[in-house]
Short mmCIF file of C-alpha atoms in Angstrom, two decimals:
data_model
loop_
_atom_site.label_atom_id
_atom_site.label_comp_id
_atom_site.label_asym_id
_atom_site.label_seq_id
_atom_site.Cartn_x
_atom_site.Cartn_y
_atom_site.Cartn_z
CA MET Y 760 105.07 98.22 153.74
CA THR Y 761 108.53 99.63 154.46
CA LEU Y 762 109.59 103.07 153.34
CA ALA Y 763 112.23 101.55 151.03
CA ARG Y 764 109.56 99.40 149.37
CA LYS Y 765 107.31 102.40 148.87
CA ASN Y 766 110.20 104.36 147.40
CA ASP Y 767 110.91 101.55 144.90
CA LEU Y 768 107.29 101.47 143.80
CA VAL Y 769 107.25 105.24 143.32
CA CYS Y 770 110.56 105.12 141.41
CA ALA Y 771 109.20 102.35 139.18
CA ALA Y 772 106.12 104.43 138.41
CA LEU Y 773 108.28 107.49 137.64
CA ALA Y 774 110.56 105.46 135.34
CA ALA Y 775 107.56 104.07 133.47
CA ALA Y 776 106.05 107.55 133.16
CA SER Y 777 109.24 108.93 131.59
CA GLY Y 778 109.55 105.98 129.21
CA LEU Y 779 105.98 106.38 127.96
CA LEU Y 780 106.17 110.16 127.73
CA LEU Y 781 109.40 110.00 125.73
CA TRP Y 782 107.93 107.42 123.37
CA SER Y 783 104.91 109.64 122.72
CA VAL Y 784 107.13 112.51 121.54
CA TYR Y 785 108.47 110.78 118.41
CA ALA Y 786 106.76 109.27 115.36
CA PRO Y 787 104.21 107.79 115.13
CA ARG Y 788 102.64 109.60 118.14
CA HIS Y 789 104.07 113.11 117.53
CA GLU Y 790 102.99 114.44 120.97
CA THR Y 791 105.80 116.97 120.82
CA MET Y 792 104.68 119.10 123.78
CA ASN Y 793 105.43 116.15 126.07
CA LEU Y 794 109.12 116.73 125.34
CA LEU Y 795 109.34 119.48 127.97
CA VAL Y 796 108.31 117.17 130.83
CA ALA Y 797 109.14 113.68 129.51
CA LEU Y 798 112.35 113.34 131.54
CA THR Y 799 111.02 115.12 134.64
CA PRO Y 800 109.89 111.92 136.46
CA LEU Y 801 113.30 110.27 136.02
CA LEU Y 802 115.12 113.45 137.03
CA VAL Y 803 113.15 113.31 140.27
CA VAL Y 804 114.50 109.78 140.77
CA ALA Y 805 118.08 111.01 140.31
CA ARG Y 806 117.53 113.55 143.09
CA VAL Y 807 116.17 111.08 145.65
CA ALA Y 808 117.74 107.66 144.94
CA ARG Y 809 121.19 106.30 145.56
CA PRO Y 810 123.42 106.31 142.43
CA LYS Y 811 123.15 102.55 141.81
CA ARG Y 812 119.38 102.56 142.27
CA SER Y 813 119.12 105.65 140.08
CA ALA Y 814 121.07 103.87 137.33
CA LEU Y 815 118.73 100.88 137.59
CA TRP Y 816 115.55 102.97 137.28
CA PHE Y 817 116.99 105.03 134.45
CA PHE Y 818 117.84 101.81 132.62
CA ALA Y 819 114.30 100.53 133.16
CA GLY Y 820 112.69 103.73 131.90
CA GLY Y 821 115.12 103.90 129.00
CA PHE Y 822 114.48 100.30 128.01
CA LEU Y 823 110.73 100.89 127.95
CA PHE Y 824 111.26 103.94 125.73
CA TRP Y 825 113.69 102.24 123.35
CA ALA Y 826 111.72 99.01 123.05
CA LEU Y 827 108.67 101.05 122.04
CA THR Y 828 110.40 103.58 119.80
CA LEU Y 829 112.31 100.83 117.94
CA SER Y 830 109.15 98.80 117.43
CA TRP Y 831 109.64 99.25 113.68
CA MET Y 832 112.50 96.74 113.70
CA PRO Y 833 110.27 93.61 113.41
CA ALA Y 834 109.05 95.01 110.08
CA ILE Y 835 112.25 93.65 108.56
CA VAL Y 836 110.95 90.10 109.05
CA LYS Y 837 108.83 90.37 105.90
CA ASN Y 838 112.02 91.29 104.03
CA ASN Y 839 113.72 87.98 104.77
CA GLY Y 840 114.84 88.84 108.30
CA PRO Y 841 114.76 85.69 110.51
CA TRP Y 842 112.58 86.22 113.57
CA PRO Y 843 115.10 85.09 116.22
CA LEU Y 844 117.85 87.37 114.92
CA VAL Y 845 115.47 90.30 114.49
CA ALA Y 846 114.14 89.90 118.04
CA MET Y 847 117.68 89.66 119.43
CA GLY Y 848 118.73 92.76 117.49
CA TRP Y 849 115.65 94.71 118.57
CA LEU Y 850 115.94 93.99 122.30
CA GLY Y 851 119.74 94.05 122.24
CA LEU Y 852 119.82 97.50 120.63
CA ALA Y 853 117.19 98.73 123.09
CA ALA Y 854 119.34 97.50 125.98
CA TRP Y 855 122.49 99.08 124.54
CA CYS Y 856 120.77 102.45 124.08
CA SER Y 857 119.35 102.19 127.61
CA ALA Y 858 122.90 101.90 128.96
CA HIS Y 859 123.40 105.61 128.30
CA PHE Y 860 120.29 106.27 130.40
CA ALA Y 861 121.82 104.22 133.20
CA LEU Y 862 125.18 105.98 132.97
CA PHE Y 863 123.48 109.35 133.14
CA GLY Y 864 121.29 108.25 136.06
CA TRP Y 865 124.34 107.14 138.02
CA LEU Y 866 126.35 110.30 137.33
CA ASP Y 867 123.39 112.60 137.96
CA ALA Y 868 122.56 110.99 141.28
CA ARG Y 869 126.17 111.34 142.41
CA LEU Y 870 126.12 115.00 141.39
CA TRP Y 871 123.02 115.67 143.50
CA ARG Y 872 124.51 113.73 146.43
CA ARG Y 873 127.55 115.96 146.35
CA ALA Y 874 125.35 119.07 146.27
CA GLY Y 875 123.45 118.10 149.43
CA ASP Y 876 121.43 120.98 150.86
CA ARG Y 877 123.84 123.74 149.83
CA ALA Y 878 122.31 126.36 147.56
CA VAL Y 879 125.15 127.07 145.12
CA PRO Y 880 126.17 123.41 144.59
CA ARG Y 881 122.51 122.54 143.94
CA LEU Y 882 122.38 125.17 141.23
CA PHE Y 883 125.54 123.78 139.66
CA ALA Y 884 124.04 120.28 139.88
CA LEU Y 885 121.01 121.48 137.94
CA LEU Y 886 123.26 122.86 135.21
CA GLY Y 887 125.62 119.90 135.38
CA GLU Y 888 122.94 117.31 134.75
CA ALA Y 889 122.10 118.98 131.43
CA VAL Y 890 125.74 118.72 130.37
CA LEU Y 891 125.92 115.12 131.58
CA TRP Y 892 122.94 114.19 129.42
CA ALA Y 893 124.52 115.78 126.33
CA GLY Y 894 127.75 113.89 126.95
CA CYS Y 895 126.02 110.55 127.46
CA GLU Y 896 124.04 111.03 124.23
CA TRP Y 897 127.27 111.84 122.42
CA LEU Y 898 128.78 108.59 123.72
CA ARG Y 899 125.75 106.64 122.48
CA GLY Y 900 126.09 108.22 119.06
CA THR Y 901 129.85 107.61 118.84
CA LEU Y 902 131.01 104.45 120.64
CA PHE Y 903 131.37 101.32 118.49
CA THR Y 904 130.30 103.26 115.35
CA GLY Y 905 127.45 104.82 117.35
CA PHE Y 906 123.66 104.87 117.20
CA GLY Y 907 122.55 108.50 117.49
CA TRP Y 908 118.91 107.73 116.72
CA ASN Y 909 116.15 109.85 118.30
CA GLY Y 910 118.24 112.20 120.40
CA LEU Y 911 116.36 114.27 122.97
CA GLY Y 912 116.86 117.45 120.95
CA LEU Y 913 115.56 115.92 117.72
CA PRO Y 914 111.86 116.91 118.10
CA VAL Y 915 112.65 120.51 119.10
CA PRO Y 916 112.02 121.96 115.59
CA ASP Y 917 108.56 120.33 115.63
CA LEU Y 918 107.86 121.95 118.99
CA LEU Y 919 108.75 125.40 117.66
CA ARG Y 920 111.28 126.03 114.95
CA ALA Y 921 112.67 129.09 116.76
CA PHE Y 922 113.61 126.80 119.68
CA ALA Y 923 116.05 125.05 117.35
CA LEU Y 924 118.24 128.18 117.06
CA PRO Y 925 120.93 126.85 119.45
CA ALA Y 926 121.58 123.89 117.12
CA ARG Y 927 123.70 126.27 115.05
CA LEU Y 928 125.91 126.73 118.13
CA GLY Y 929 126.09 123.24 119.60
CA GLY Y 930 124.08 120.86 117.46
CA VAL Y 931 121.46 118.37 118.56
CA TYR Y 932 123.36 117.66 121.79
CA LEU Y 933 123.05 121.27 122.94
CA LEU Y 934 119.31 121.14 122.22
CA GLY Y 935 119.08 117.99 124.32
CA ALA Y 936 120.94 119.70 127.16
CA LEU Y 937 118.51 122.63 127.10
CA VAL Y 938 115.54 120.25 127.19
CA VAL Y 939 117.05 118.56 130.26
CA LEU Y 940 117.54 121.96 131.85
CA VAL Y 941 113.84 122.74 131.45
CA SER Y 942 112.79 119.28 132.63
CA GLY Y 943 115.15 119.56 135.60
CA THR Y 944 113.52 122.84 136.59
CA PHE Y 945 110.14 121.12 136.60
CA ALA Y 946 111.65 118.31 138.68
CA SER Y 947 112.81 120.84 141.28
CA LEU Y 948 109.33 122.38 141.39
CA LEU Y 949 107.76 118.95 141.78
CA LEU Y 950 110.05 118.07 144.65
CA ARG Y 951 109.05 121.19 146.54
CA VAL Y 952 105.64 119.59 146.84
CA ALA Y 953 106.80 116.00 147.35
CA GLY Y 954 109.98 116.82 149.26
CA PRO Y 955 108.67 116.04 152.75
CA VAL Y 956 107.62 112.56 151.60
CA TRP Y 957 111.18 111.84 150.46
CA ARG Y 958 112.79 113.45 153.54
CA LEU Y 959 114.97 115.57 151.30
CA PRO Y 960 117.39 118.22 152.55
CA PHE Y 961 116.56 121.58 150.98
CA PRO Y 962 118.61 124.76 151.13
CA ARG Y 963 117.72 126.98 154.04
CA ASN Y 964 118.46 130.15 152.10
CA ARG Y 965 115.12 131.54 150.92
CA TRP Y 966 116.68 132.81 147.68
CA SER Y 967 118.06 129.43 146.66
CA ARG Y 968 114.75 127.90 145.63
CA PRO Y 969 113.77 130.69 143.19
CA ALA Y 970 117.33 130.68 141.84
CA GLU Y 971 117.12 126.94 141.22
CA THR Y 972 114.15 127.48 138.90
CA VAL Y 973 114.51 131.00 137.50
CA LEU Y 974 118.23 131.03 136.66
CA PRO Y 975 118.17 127.87 134.49
CA LEU Y 976 115.28 129.25 132.45
CA LEU Y 977 117.17 132.52 132.04
CA LEU Y 978 120.13 130.50 130.80
CA VAL Y 979 117.93 128.81 128.18
CA TRP Y 980 116.72 132.21 127.05
CA GLY Y 981 120.31 133.49 126.97
CA VAL Y 982 121.52 130.67 124.73
CA MET Y 983 118.67 131.31 122.31
CA ALA Y 984 119.40 135.05 122.32
CA LEU Y 985 123.08 134.33 121.67
CA SER Y 986 122.29 132.23 118.61
CA GLU Y 987 119.70 134.60 117.12
CA PRO Y 988 122.11 137.11 115.49
CA ASP Y 989 123.89 134.32 113.61
CA TRP Y 990 120.50 132.98 112.47
CA ARG Y 991 119.28 136.37 111.23
CA ALA Y 992 122.58 137.09 109.45
CA TYR Y 993 122.23 133.75 107.67
CA ASP Y 994 118.66 134.53 106.63
CA LEU Y 995 119.59 137.93 105.22
CA ALA Y 996 122.56 136.56 103.26
CA GLY Y 997 120.39 134.10 101.34
CA GLU Y 998 120.10 136.16 98.17
CA SER Y 999 123.73 135.52 97.27
CA GLY Y 1000 123.14 131.78 96.73
CA VAL Y 1001 122.81 129.84 93.47
CA PRO Y 1002 119.26 128.60 92.78
CA VAL Y 1003 119.20 124.94 91.76
CA ARG Y 1004 116.00 123.40 90.37
CA VAL Y 1005 115.78 119.89 91.79
CA ALA Y 1006 113.34 117.06 91.11
CA LEU Y 1007 113.16 114.15 93.55
CA VAL Y 1008 111.76 110.80 92.38
CA GLN Y 1009 110.37 108.34 94.94
CA ARG Y 1010 110.28 104.96 93.14
CA ASN Y 1011 109.08 102.72 96.03
CA ALA Y 1012 110.73 99.55 94.72
CA PRO Y 1013 110.30 96.43 96.86
CA CYS Y 1014 113.18 95.86 99.22
CA CYS Y 1015 113.34 92.16 98.45
CA PHE Y 1016 111.73 90.27 95.58
CA ARG Y 1017 110.03 87.22 97.08
CA ALA Y 1018 108.98 84.04 95.36
CA GLY Y 1019 106.02 84.68 93.10
CA MET Y 1020 106.64 88.42 92.75
CA VAL Y 1021 106.89 89.78 89.20
CA ARG Y 1022 109.92 91.96 88.66
CA GLU Y 1023 108.89 95.24 87.10
CA ASP Y 1024 110.96 96.61 84.25
CA PRO Y 1025 112.86 99.55 85.82
CA ARG Y 1026 112.43 101.71 82.72
CA GLU Y 1027 108.69 101.21 82.85
CA ALA Y 1028 108.74 102.09 86.56
CA PHE Y 1029 110.97 105.17 86.36
CA GLY Y 1030 109.84 106.42 82.94
CA PRO Y 1031 106.45 107.97 83.88
CA LEU Y 1032 107.89 109.56 87.04
CA LEU Y 1033 110.80 111.10 85.15
CA GLU Y 1034 108.50 112.40 82.40
CA MET Y 1035 106.32 114.13 84.99
CA ALA Y 1036 109.40 115.55 86.69
CA SER Y 1037 110.60 116.98 83.39
CA ALA Y 1038 107.82 119.59 83.64
CA ALA Y 1039 109.88 121.28 86.38
CA LYS Y 1040 112.86 121.65 83.98
CA PRO Y 1041 115.25 120.47 86.69
CA ASP Y 1042 118.95 121.15 86.86
CA LEU Y 1043 119.30 118.02 88.99
CA VAL Y 1044 117.24 114.85 89.31
CA ALA Y 1045 117.83 112.79 92.46
CA LEU Y 1046 116.90 109.13 92.86
CA ALA Y 1047 117.14 106.92 95.92
CA GLU Y 1048 120.02 104.98 97.45
CA SER Y 1049 119.26 101.71 95.66
CA ALA Y 1050 118.09 103.09 92.31
CA PHE Y 1051 120.84 101.50 90.18
CA ALA Y 1052 120.36 98.09 91.78
CA GLU Y 1053 117.60 97.64 89.20
CA PHE Y 1054 120.01 98.48 86.36
CA GLY Y 1055 122.81 96.09 87.26
CA GLY Y 1056 124.04 97.64 90.51
CA ASP Y 1057 127.53 99.01 89.83
CA VAL Y 1058 127.35 102.74 89.09
CA ALA Y 1059 130.59 102.75 87.07
CA ARG Y 1060 129.70 100.05 84.54
CA PRO Y 1061 128.45 100.76 80.99
CA ARG Y 1062 124.98 99.50 81.83
CA ALA Y 1063 124.64 102.15 84.52
CA LEU Y 1064 125.99 104.85 82.19
CA ASP Y 1065 123.39 103.92 79.56
CA ALA Y 1066 120.62 103.98 82.19
CA ALA Y 1067 121.77 107.38 83.47
CA ALA Y 1068 121.80 108.84 79.92
CA TRP Y 1069 118.27 107.51 79.38
CA MET Y 1070 117.08 109.02 82.69
CA LEU Y 1071 118.66 112.41 81.95
CA ALA Y 1072 116.93 112.50 78.57
CA LYS Y 1073 113.57 111.49 80.06
CA ALA Y 1074 113.76 114.15 82.78
CA GLY Y 1075 115.30 116.83 80.58
CA ALA Y 1076 117.89 117.48 83.29
CA GLY Y 1077 121.53 118.40 83.18
CA SER Y 1078 122.59 116.17 86.07
CA LEU Y 1079 121.43 113.07 87.90
CA VAL Y 1080 122.41 111.65 91.29
CA ALA Y 1081 121.48 108.12 92.34
CA GLY Y 1082 122.77 105.29 94.47
CA GLY Y 1083 124.13 101.82 93.81
CA ASP Y 1084 127.14 99.60 94.35
CA TRP Y 1085 130.65 100.58 93.29
CA THR Y 1086 133.49 98.09 93.01
CA SER Y 1087 137.03 99.43 92.87
CA ASP Y 1088 140.36 97.80 93.79
CA GLY Y 1089 138.45 94.64 94.55
CA LYS Y 1090 136.36 96.36 97.23
CA THR Y 1091 132.61 96.92 97.05
CA ARG Y 1092 131.16 100.14 98.43
CA ASN Y 1093 127.74 101.72 98.84
CA ALA Y 1094 127.95 104.73 96.56
CA ALA Y 1095 126.20 107.80 95.23
CA ALA Y 1096 127.08 108.79 91.65
CA LEU Y 1097 126.60 112.18 90.00
CA PHE Y 1098 126.06 111.86 86.23
CA ALA Y 1099 126.09 114.89 83.92
CA THR Y 1100 125.13 115.25 80.28
CA ASN Y 1101 128.50 116.84 79.46
CA ALA Y 1102 130.68 114.41 81.47
CA PRO Y 1103 131.76 110.98 80.16
CA THR Y 1104 132.22 109.46 83.61
CA PRO Y 1105 130.34 110.00 86.89
CA GLN Y 1106 131.65 111.54 90.07
CA ILE Y 1107 131.37 108.92 92.80
CA TYR Y 1108 131.05 109.26 96.56
CA ALA Y 1109 131.32 106.14 98.74
CA LYS Y 1110 129.45 105.92 102.01
CA GLN Y 1111 131.74 106.63 104.97
CA HIS Y 1112 129.65 105.40 107.91
CA LEU Y 1113 128.58 101.81 107.37
CA VAL Y 1114 125.91 100.17 109.50
CA PRO Y 1115 127.22 97.21 111.54
CA PHE Y 1116 125.22 94.00 111.10
CA GLY Y 1117 123.56 95.69 108.12
CA GLU Y 1118 126.32 96.50 105.63
CA PHE Y 1119 129.08 94.52 107.30
CA ILE Y 1120 129.58 92.15 110.21
CA PRO Y 1121 132.16 93.28 112.81
CA LEU Y 1122 135.52 91.52 112.30
CA ASP Y 1123 134.35 90.03 108.99
CA LYS Y 1124 137.41 91.37 107.18
CA TRP Y 1125 139.57 89.13 109.37
CA ILE Y 1126 137.13 86.25 109.88
CA THR Y 1127 135.88 86.02 106.30
CA PRO Y 1128 133.14 83.37 106.86
CA LEU Y 1129 131.25 86.06 108.82
CA GLN Y 1130 130.70 87.95 105.56
CA LYS Y 1131 128.06 85.39 104.58
CA LEU Y 1132 125.88 86.72 107.42
CA SER Y 1133 125.68 90.23 105.95
CA PRO Y 1134 122.03 91.05 105.02
CA VAL Y 1135 123.13 92.76 101.79
CA GLY Y 1136 125.05 89.66 100.70
CA VAL Y 1137 128.50 91.26 100.70
CA SER Y 1138 130.79 92.93 103.22
CA LEU Y 1139 131.05 96.57 102.20
CA HIS Y 1140 134.04 98.86 102.65
CA PRO Y 1141 133.82 102.50 103.83
CA GLY Y 1142 134.66 105.46 101.64
CA GLU Y 1143 136.28 108.85 102.23
CA PRO Y 1144 134.87 112.40 102.60
CA LYS Y 1145 134.16 113.95 99.21
CA LEU Y 1146 132.22 116.84 97.69
CA LEU Y 1147 130.72 116.58 94.21
CA ASP Y 1148 130.77 119.41 91.64
CA LEU Y 1149 127.32 120.17 90.22
CA THR Y 1150 127.23 122.45 87.18
CA VAL Y 1151 124.18 124.71 86.99
CA VAL Y 1152 123.33 126.82 83.97
CA ARG Y 1153 121.86 130.17 85.01
CA GLU Y 1154 119.06 131.96 83.17
CA ASP Y 1155 121.57 134.28 81.50
CA GLY Y 1156 123.44 131.29 80.05
CA SER Y 1157 126.40 131.45 82.42
CA ALA Y 1158 127.46 128.36 84.38
CA ALA Y 1159 127.98 128.06 88.12
CA THR Y 1160 129.59 125.23 90.06
CA VAL Y 1161 127.86 124.12 93.26
CA LYS Y 1162 129.64 122.01 95.86
CA VAL Y 1163 127.29 119.16 96.82
CA ALA Y 1164 127.75 117.07 99.95
CA PRO Y 1165 126.21 113.63 99.38
CA LEU Y 1166 125.03 111.55 102.34
CA ILE Y 1167 123.71 108.01 102.14
CA CYS Y 1168 121.00 106.54 104.37
CA PHE Y 1169 122.10 106.34 108.05
CA GLU Y 1170 124.74 109.05 107.50
CA ASP Y 1171 122.24 111.81 108.27
CA VAL Y 1172 122.01 110.38 111.80
CA VAL Y 1173 125.72 111.17 112.31
CA PRO Y 1174 126.09 114.94 112.90
CA ALA Y 1175 129.85 114.90 112.34
CA LEU Y 1176 129.55 113.95 108.65
CA ALA Y 1177 127.34 116.87 107.65
CA ARG Y 1178 129.35 119.20 109.90
CA ARG Y 1179 132.65 118.24 108.25
CA ALA Y 1180 131.14 118.64 104.80
CA ALA Y 1181 129.98 122.15 105.70
CA ALA Y 1182 133.42 123.03 107.06
CA ALA Y 1183 134.96 121.74 103.79
CA GLY Y 1184 132.90 124.19 101.73
CA ALA Y 1185 129.68 122.36 100.87
CA GLN Y 1186 126.83 124.53 99.60
CA MET Y 1187 124.01 121.99 99.76
CA ILE Y 1188 123.38 118.41 100.89
CA VAL Y 1189 121.76 115.61 98.89
CA LEU Y 1190 120.63 112.71 101.06
CA ILE Y 1191 119.62 109.46 99.35
CA THR Y 1192 118.21 106.55 101.35
CA ASN Y 1193 116.24 103.32 101.12
CA ASP Y 1194 114.04 102.65 104.15
CA SER Y 1195 111.88 100.05 102.45
CA TRP Y 1196 113.55 97.40 104.63
CA PHE Y 1197 111.14 98.70 107.29
CA SER Y 1198 108.11 99.39 105.08
CA ASP Y 1199 104.70 99.87 106.69
CA SER Y 1200 106.26 101.22 109.89
CA CYS Y 1201 107.16 104.58 111.45
CA GLU Y 1202 110.90 104.13 110.77
CA ALA Y 1203 110.96 106.37 107.69
CA GLU Y 1204 109.42 109.31 109.57
CA GLN Y 1205 111.74 108.88 112.54
CA HIS Y 1206 114.69 108.79 110.13
CA ALA Y 1207 113.63 111.93 108.25
CA ALA Y 1208 113.60 114.01 111.45
CA HIS Y 1209 117.40 113.74 111.61
CA THR Y 1210 117.74 115.44 108.23
CA VAL Y 1211 116.02 118.55 109.62
CA LEU Y 1212 118.60 118.86 112.41
CA ARG Y 1213 121.51 118.38 109.99
CA ALA Y 1214 120.17 121.28 107.90
CA ILE Y 1215 119.82 123.58 110.91
CA GLU Y 1216 123.20 122.62 112.40
CA THR Y 1217 125.09 123.34 109.18
CA GLY Y 1218 122.86 126.03 107.66
CA LEU Y 1219 122.85 124.01 104.41
CA PRO Y 1220 119.72 123.22 102.41
CA VAL Y 1221 119.00 119.53 101.99
CA ALA Y 1222 117.33 117.62 99.17
CA ARG Y 1223 116.25 114.26 100.58
CA VAL Y 1224 114.96 111.36 98.50
CA GLY Y 1225 113.94 107.94 99.78
CA ASN Y 1226 113.00 104.90 97.76
CA SER Y 1227 109.84 104.51 99.86
CA GLY Y 1228 109.95 107.96 101.55
CA VAL Y 1229 110.37 110.35 103.22
CA THR Y 1230 111.17 112.63 100.24
CA GLY Y 1231 111.36 116.42 100.11
CA PHE Y 1232 113.34 119.57 100.89
CA VAL Y 1233 114.66 121.19 104.07
CA THR Y 1234 116.00 124.73 104.15
CA GLY Y 1235 118.93 125.80 106.29
CA LEU Y 1236 116.39 127.39 108.64
CA GLY Y 1237 114.62 124.08 109.17
CA ARG Y 1238 111.58 124.70 106.99
CA VAL Y 1239 110.41 121.42 105.46
CA GLU Y 1240 108.44 120.59 102.33
CA TRP Y 1241 107.77 116.86 102.17
CA LEU Y 1242 106.14 114.95 99.36
CA LYS Y 1243 102.63 114.33 100.72
CA ALA Y 1244 99.52 112.40 99.76
CA GLY Y 1245 96.89 115.06 100.35
CA GLY Y 1246 97.20 115.05 104.15
CA THR Y 1247 99.70 116.42 106.62
CA ARG Y 1248 101.88 113.31 106.88
CA PRO Y 1249 104.65 112.58 104.33
CA LEU Y 1250 103.97 110.14 101.52
CA VAL Y 1251 105.51 106.80 102.53
CA ASP Y 1252 105.43 103.38 100.86
CA ALA Y 1253 104.07 104.85 97.62
CA ARG Y 1254 105.36 106.39 94.39
CA GLY Y 1255 105.58 110.06 93.68
CA TRP Y 1256 107.82 112.99 92.84
CA ILE Y 1257 108.36 116.52 94.04
CA SER Y 1258 110.27 119.48 92.66
CA GLY Y 1259 111.61 122.63 94.23
CA THR Y 1260 114.32 125.25 94.06
CA VAL Y 1261 117.23 124.79 96.44
CA LEU Y 1262 119.28 127.86 97.23
CA ALA Y 1263 122.88 126.61 97.26
CA ARG Y 1264 124.56 129.03 99.62
CA PRO Y 1265 128.13 130.34 99.56
CA PRO Y 1266 130.34 128.36 101.98
CA ALA Y 1267 129.80 129.92 105.42
CA PRO Y 1268 130.21 127.33 108.20
CA THR Y 1269 128.04 127.80 111.29
CA PRO Y 1270 129.68 127.92 114.74
CA TYR Y 1271 128.78 124.25 115.16
CA ALA Y 1272 130.38 123.35 111.82
CA ARG Y 1273 133.57 125.12 112.91
CA PHE Y 1274 133.88 123.92 116.51
CA GLY Y 1275 131.76 120.77 116.60
CA ASP Y 1276 131.06 119.09 119.92
CA ARG Y 1277 134.34 119.99 121.59
CA PRO Y 1278 133.00 122.72 123.92
CA LEU Y 1279 130.16 120.51 125.21
CA LEU Y 1280 132.49 117.54 125.63
CA ALA Y 1281 134.89 119.63 127.72
CA LEU Y 1282 131.99 120.61 130.01
CA PHE Y 1283 130.84 116.98 130.12
CA ALA Y 1284 134.28 115.81 131.22
CA LEU Y 1285 134.33 118.45 133.96
CA ALA Y 1286 130.84 117.55 135.20
CA ALA Y 1287 131.66 113.81 135.13
CA LEU Y 1288 134.86 114.40 137.14
CA VAL Y 1289 132.95 116.37 139.75
CA ALA Y 1290 130.29 113.65 139.95
CA CYS Y 1291 132.87 110.88 140.31
CA ALA Y 1292 135.08 112.69 142.82
CA PRO Y 1293 135.09 111.17 146.34
CA ARG Y 1294 132.62 112.71 148.74
CA ARG Y 1295 133.68 114.65 151.84
CA ARG Y 1296 134.22 112.53 154.92
CA ASN Y 1297 131.80 114.64 156.92
CA ALA Y 1298 129.07 114.40 154.28
CA PRO Y 1299 125.64 113.43 155.65
CA PRO Y 1300 124.73 109.71 155.33
CA GLU Y 1301 122.67 108.61 152.35
CA ASP Y 1302 118.99 107.95 152.83
CA ALA Y 1303 117.35 104.63 152.11
CA ALA Y 1304 115.83 105.55 148.76
#
């Protein structure tokens, strides 16, 4: 067997190892410790393979990971999703997400080729690959409306909540970069053992090898130390917030009513849950994204107003937030409405980030027959950023107004939406969703993990309610309290309710809320330019890997 053939077999094994390790990190496996080494095998490939071969193996490892981690998509078949289209969407989305793996693999391999055996360039390559990963993940979460699902930094709070400190500085993408930095250090250590097999050029300077492993870890520690003062200042300033008693009701309505199913009266379904929630004497009751679909859909019609008044009376609450359709100016939107006992009309927020092929079909506004293919039966229109005013009566009888940032379903996967709301003065976030399209799968748990990062990035507490789960509270420090069924896992695909006190904080945007992803993107552009720059004419020839 030729050396090139052996190298391909080893690279294939390394790609498969990374794909499987990455898959094990997220729900339903929850092997969070694997996060620190999951990318190490593929980072070894980037150091030893040509850029095109590196891109190929990164795509292969990424496709294995995405095909496994998106294995909840076929669950939509039982909710009237046709098998051929579901299979095409599943594998097509896995391939699209794997493209960012391939782009990173190509850029990273070029970066290491430029570094050669020189000590200082190799150190910069180690740092540069972390920035390249963050930039490629940002592209995946942004291009063509984006799909920022299961970023590499997402499981960090589960690993150790203190490790999530840097999210307040640079969001989930900075966390992902730090994970790559740790994994890259392990890759360098691994290659010290396997280096002779790959015929790799290593720096002759005896100090370069320790620097290549010690300095990156010191940088990780430095970023965490830099973010700690902001974290502690936030924790100490908590007493100045407005306590809001919130009750979250998880209805668990069927996603689609099939032939033979008996439609349950919504008042009979919601009534017992609201009566139990009334024991908490809530200021706010929150229902799921699709709650008003059972009361006629449109949140601005008299039928919805009557239902909201009935719900407020049942729960003994001052305000209610729930989701449904909203038609205005001839356009239908996915909306969240805030009803109050002392307000004749609701405040309405329309979802800004619509899901392509879910809530609309691309180009369907121009090619109108495409609208018939929309799974929700209508082509929705996006809304605009908006904060809702929640009135809370304090124990002394005085009233306080709390700025609430509503998010609907997939919007908690888009960091920019929560970040902009925090910068606009939001004091808390209410996330309503309906994941029952994918019932009896791990999708709901994977989705809920994004809410934790949005809370840490913005410093805002989050009240999250899902029709089928996951439902509960997340503090601005990342502490979670999910509605559970006696065990450690959240209650999913079942009914229940949970209450808690949310501390609505005074507007105080975190560094990430103020500056966003701009600093990381500037570093990504620089690293990508260095990687793509032509090599020196006297550079050593590439090996056969």
